[in-house]
Coordinates of N, CA, C and O in Angstrom, one line a residue:
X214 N -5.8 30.5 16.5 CA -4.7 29.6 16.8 C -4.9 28.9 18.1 O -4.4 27.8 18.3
X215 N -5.6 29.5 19.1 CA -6.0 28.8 20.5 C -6.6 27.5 20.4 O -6.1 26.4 20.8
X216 N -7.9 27.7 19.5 CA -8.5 26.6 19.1 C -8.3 25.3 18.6 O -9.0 24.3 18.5
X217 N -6.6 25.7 18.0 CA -6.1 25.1 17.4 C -5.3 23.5 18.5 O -5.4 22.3 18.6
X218 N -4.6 24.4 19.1 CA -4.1 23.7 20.6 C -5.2 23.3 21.5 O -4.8 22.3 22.0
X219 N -6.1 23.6 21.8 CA -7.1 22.6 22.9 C -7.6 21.8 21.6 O -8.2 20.8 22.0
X220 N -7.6 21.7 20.7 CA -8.5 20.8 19.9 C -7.4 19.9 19.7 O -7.7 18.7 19.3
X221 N -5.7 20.4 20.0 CA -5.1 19.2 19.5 C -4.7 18.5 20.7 O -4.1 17.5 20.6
X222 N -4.9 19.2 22.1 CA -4.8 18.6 23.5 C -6.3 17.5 23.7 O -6.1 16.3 24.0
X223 N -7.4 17.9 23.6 CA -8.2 16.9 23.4 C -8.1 15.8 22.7 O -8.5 14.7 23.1
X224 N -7.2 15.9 21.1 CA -7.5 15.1 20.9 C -6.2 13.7 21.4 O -6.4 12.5 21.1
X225 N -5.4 14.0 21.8 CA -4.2 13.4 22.5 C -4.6 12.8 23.8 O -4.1 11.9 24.4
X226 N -6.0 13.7 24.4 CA -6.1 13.0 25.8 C -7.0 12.3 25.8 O -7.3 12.0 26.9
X227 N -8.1 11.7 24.5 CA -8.9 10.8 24.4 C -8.0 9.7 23.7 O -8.7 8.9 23.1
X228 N -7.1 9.6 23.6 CA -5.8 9.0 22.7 C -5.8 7.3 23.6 O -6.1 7.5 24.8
X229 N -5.7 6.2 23.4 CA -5.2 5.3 24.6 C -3.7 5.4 24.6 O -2.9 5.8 23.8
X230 N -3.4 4.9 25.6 CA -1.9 4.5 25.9 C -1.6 3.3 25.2 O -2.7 2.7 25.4
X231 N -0.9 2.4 24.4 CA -0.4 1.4 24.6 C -0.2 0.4 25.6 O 0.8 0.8 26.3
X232 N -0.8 -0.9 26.0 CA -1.0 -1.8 27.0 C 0.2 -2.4 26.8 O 0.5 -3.0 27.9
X233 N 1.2 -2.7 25.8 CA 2.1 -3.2 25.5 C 3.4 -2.5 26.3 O 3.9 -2.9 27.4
X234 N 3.9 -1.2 25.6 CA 4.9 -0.6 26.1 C 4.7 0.8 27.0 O 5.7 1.4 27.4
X235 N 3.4 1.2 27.2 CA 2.9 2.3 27.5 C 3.3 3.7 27.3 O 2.8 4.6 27.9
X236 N 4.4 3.7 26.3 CA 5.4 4.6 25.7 C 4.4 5.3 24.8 O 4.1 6.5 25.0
X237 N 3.8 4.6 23.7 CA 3.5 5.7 22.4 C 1.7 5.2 22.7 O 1.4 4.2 23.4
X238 N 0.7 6.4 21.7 CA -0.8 6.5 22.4 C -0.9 5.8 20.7 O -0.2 5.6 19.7
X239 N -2.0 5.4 21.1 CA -2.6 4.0 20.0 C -3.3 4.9 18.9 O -4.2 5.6 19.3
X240 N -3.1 4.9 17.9 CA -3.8 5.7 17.0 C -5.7 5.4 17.3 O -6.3 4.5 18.0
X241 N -6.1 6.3 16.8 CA -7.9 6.3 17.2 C -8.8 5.4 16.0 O -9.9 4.8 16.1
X242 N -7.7 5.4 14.8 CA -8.2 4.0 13.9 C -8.3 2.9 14.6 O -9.4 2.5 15.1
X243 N -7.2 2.4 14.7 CA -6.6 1.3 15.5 C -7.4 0.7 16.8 O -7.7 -0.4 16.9
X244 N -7.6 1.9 18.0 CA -8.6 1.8 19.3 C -10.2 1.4 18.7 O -10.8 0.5 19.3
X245 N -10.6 2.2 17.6 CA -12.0 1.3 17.2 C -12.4 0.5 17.0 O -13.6 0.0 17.1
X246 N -11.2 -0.1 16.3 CA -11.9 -1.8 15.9 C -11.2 -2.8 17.1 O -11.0 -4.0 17.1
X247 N -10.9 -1.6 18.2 CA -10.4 -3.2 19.3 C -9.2 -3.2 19.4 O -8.9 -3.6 20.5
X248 N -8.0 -2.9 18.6 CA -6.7 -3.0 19.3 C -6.3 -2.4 20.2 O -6.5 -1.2 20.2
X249 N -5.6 -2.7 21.2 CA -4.9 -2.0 22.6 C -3.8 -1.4 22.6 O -3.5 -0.7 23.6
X250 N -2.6 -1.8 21.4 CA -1.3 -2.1 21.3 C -0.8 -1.1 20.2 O -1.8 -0.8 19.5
X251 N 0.1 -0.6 19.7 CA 0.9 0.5 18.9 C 1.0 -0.2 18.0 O 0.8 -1.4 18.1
X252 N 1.3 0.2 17.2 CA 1.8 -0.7 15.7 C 3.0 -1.0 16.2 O 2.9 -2.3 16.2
X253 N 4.2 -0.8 16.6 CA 5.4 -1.5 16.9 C 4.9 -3.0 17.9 O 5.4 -4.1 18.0
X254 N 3.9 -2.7 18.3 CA 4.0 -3.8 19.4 C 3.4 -4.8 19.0 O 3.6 -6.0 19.4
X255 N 2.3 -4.4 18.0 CA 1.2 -5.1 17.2 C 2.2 -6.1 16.7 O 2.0 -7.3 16.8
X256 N 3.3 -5.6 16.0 CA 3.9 -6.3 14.7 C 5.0 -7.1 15.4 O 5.5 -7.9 14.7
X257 N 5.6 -7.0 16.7 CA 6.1 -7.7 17.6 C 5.4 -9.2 17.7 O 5.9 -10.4 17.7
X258 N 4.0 -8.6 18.0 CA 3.0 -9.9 18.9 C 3.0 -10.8 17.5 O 2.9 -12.0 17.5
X259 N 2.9 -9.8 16.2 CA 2.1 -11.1 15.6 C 3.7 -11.9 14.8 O 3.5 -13.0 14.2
X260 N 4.9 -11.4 14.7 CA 5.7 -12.2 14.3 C 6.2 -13.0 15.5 O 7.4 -13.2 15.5
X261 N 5.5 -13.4 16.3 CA 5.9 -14.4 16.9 C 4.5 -15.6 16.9 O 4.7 -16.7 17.4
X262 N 3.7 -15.4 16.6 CA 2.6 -16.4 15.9 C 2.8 -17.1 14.7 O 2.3 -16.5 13.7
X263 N 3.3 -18.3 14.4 CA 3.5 -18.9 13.5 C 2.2 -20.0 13.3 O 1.5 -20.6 14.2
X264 N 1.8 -19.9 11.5 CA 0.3 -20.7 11.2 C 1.1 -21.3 10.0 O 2.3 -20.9 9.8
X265 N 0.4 -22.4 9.2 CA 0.4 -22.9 8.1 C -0.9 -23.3 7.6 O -1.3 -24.0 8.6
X266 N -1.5 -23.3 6.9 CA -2.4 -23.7 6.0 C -2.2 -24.9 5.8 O -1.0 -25.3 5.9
X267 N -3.0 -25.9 5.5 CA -2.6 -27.3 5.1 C -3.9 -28.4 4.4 O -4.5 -29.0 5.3
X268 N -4.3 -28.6 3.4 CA -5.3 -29.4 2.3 C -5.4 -30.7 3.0 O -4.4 -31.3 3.5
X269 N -6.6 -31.1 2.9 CA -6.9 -32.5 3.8 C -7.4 -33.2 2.9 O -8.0 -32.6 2.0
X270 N -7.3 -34.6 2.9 CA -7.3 -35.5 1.8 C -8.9 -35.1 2.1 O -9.4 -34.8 3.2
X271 N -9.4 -35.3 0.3 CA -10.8 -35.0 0.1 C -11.3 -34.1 0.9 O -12.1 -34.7 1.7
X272 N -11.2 -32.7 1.0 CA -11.6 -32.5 2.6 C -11.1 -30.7 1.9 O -10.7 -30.1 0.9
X273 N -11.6 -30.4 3.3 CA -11.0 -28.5 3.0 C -9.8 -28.1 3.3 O -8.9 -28.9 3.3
X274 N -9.7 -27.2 3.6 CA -8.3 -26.2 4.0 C -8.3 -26.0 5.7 O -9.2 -25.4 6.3
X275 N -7.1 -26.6 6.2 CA -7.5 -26.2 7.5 C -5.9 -25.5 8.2 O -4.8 -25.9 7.9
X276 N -6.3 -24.5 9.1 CA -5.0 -23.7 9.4 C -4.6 -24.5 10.8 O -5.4 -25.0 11.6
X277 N -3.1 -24.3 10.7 CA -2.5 -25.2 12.0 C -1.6 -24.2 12.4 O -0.9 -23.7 11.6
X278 N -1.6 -24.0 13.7 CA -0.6 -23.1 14.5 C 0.3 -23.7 15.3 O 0.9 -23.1 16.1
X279 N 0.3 -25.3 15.1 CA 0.9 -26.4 15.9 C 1.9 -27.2 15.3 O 1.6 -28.3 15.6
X280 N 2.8 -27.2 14.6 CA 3.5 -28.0 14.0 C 3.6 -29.4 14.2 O 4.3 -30.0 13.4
X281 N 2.9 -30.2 15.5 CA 3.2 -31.1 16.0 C 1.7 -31.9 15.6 O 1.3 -33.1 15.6
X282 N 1.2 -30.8 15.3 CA -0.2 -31.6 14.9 C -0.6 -31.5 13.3 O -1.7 -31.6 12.8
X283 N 0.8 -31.2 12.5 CA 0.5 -31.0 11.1 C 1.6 -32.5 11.1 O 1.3 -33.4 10.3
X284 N 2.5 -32.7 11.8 CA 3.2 -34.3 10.9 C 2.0 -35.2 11.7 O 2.3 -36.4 11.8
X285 N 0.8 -35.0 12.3 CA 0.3 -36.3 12.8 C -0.6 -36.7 11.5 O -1.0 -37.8 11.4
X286 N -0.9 -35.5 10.5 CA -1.5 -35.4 9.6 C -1.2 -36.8 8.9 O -2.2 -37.4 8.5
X287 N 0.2 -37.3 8.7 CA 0.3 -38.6 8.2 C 1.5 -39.3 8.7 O 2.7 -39.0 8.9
X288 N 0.3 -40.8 8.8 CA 0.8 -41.5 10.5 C 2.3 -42.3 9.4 O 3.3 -42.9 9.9
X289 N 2.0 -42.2 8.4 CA 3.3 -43.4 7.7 C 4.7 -42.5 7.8 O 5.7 -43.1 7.7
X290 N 4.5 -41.2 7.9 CA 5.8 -41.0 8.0 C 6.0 -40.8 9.3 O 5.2 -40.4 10.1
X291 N 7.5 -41.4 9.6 CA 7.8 -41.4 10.8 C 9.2 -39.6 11.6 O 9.6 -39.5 12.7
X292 N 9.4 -38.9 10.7 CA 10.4 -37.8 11.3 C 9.5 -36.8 10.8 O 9.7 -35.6 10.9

């Protein structure tokens, strides 16, 4: 049962903190591929990132995170 508790104190203090709220430790999935941030905070940051997708005459798919540069898309409309 000892082994039980330092293996689960180890593994809590290789854990990161959250850079975001420094409240809860970042799961060890999560720290591998590069995130810094908890899942609450993760899902904070990214609903506030707004994109749209948008088809270009003859042309590919291109993503816009600017709304101001998706109506320049076409100069004839004017609002």
């Amino acid at each position: 049962m000892r082994a039980s508790r330092e293996s689960t104190r180890e593994y809590h203090a290789h854990q990161l903190v959250c850079t975001c709220c420094y409240s809860q430790r970042v799961a060890p999935a999560r720290s591998r591929i590069g995130y810094t941030t908890c899942l609450d905070c993760g899902e904070t940051a990214a609903k506030k990132v707004k994109h749209t997708v948008a088809p270009m005459n003859k042309s590919n798919y291109m993503l816009f995170t600017d709304a101001s540069m998706l109506k320049q898309l076409n100069p004839k409309r004017t609002t």
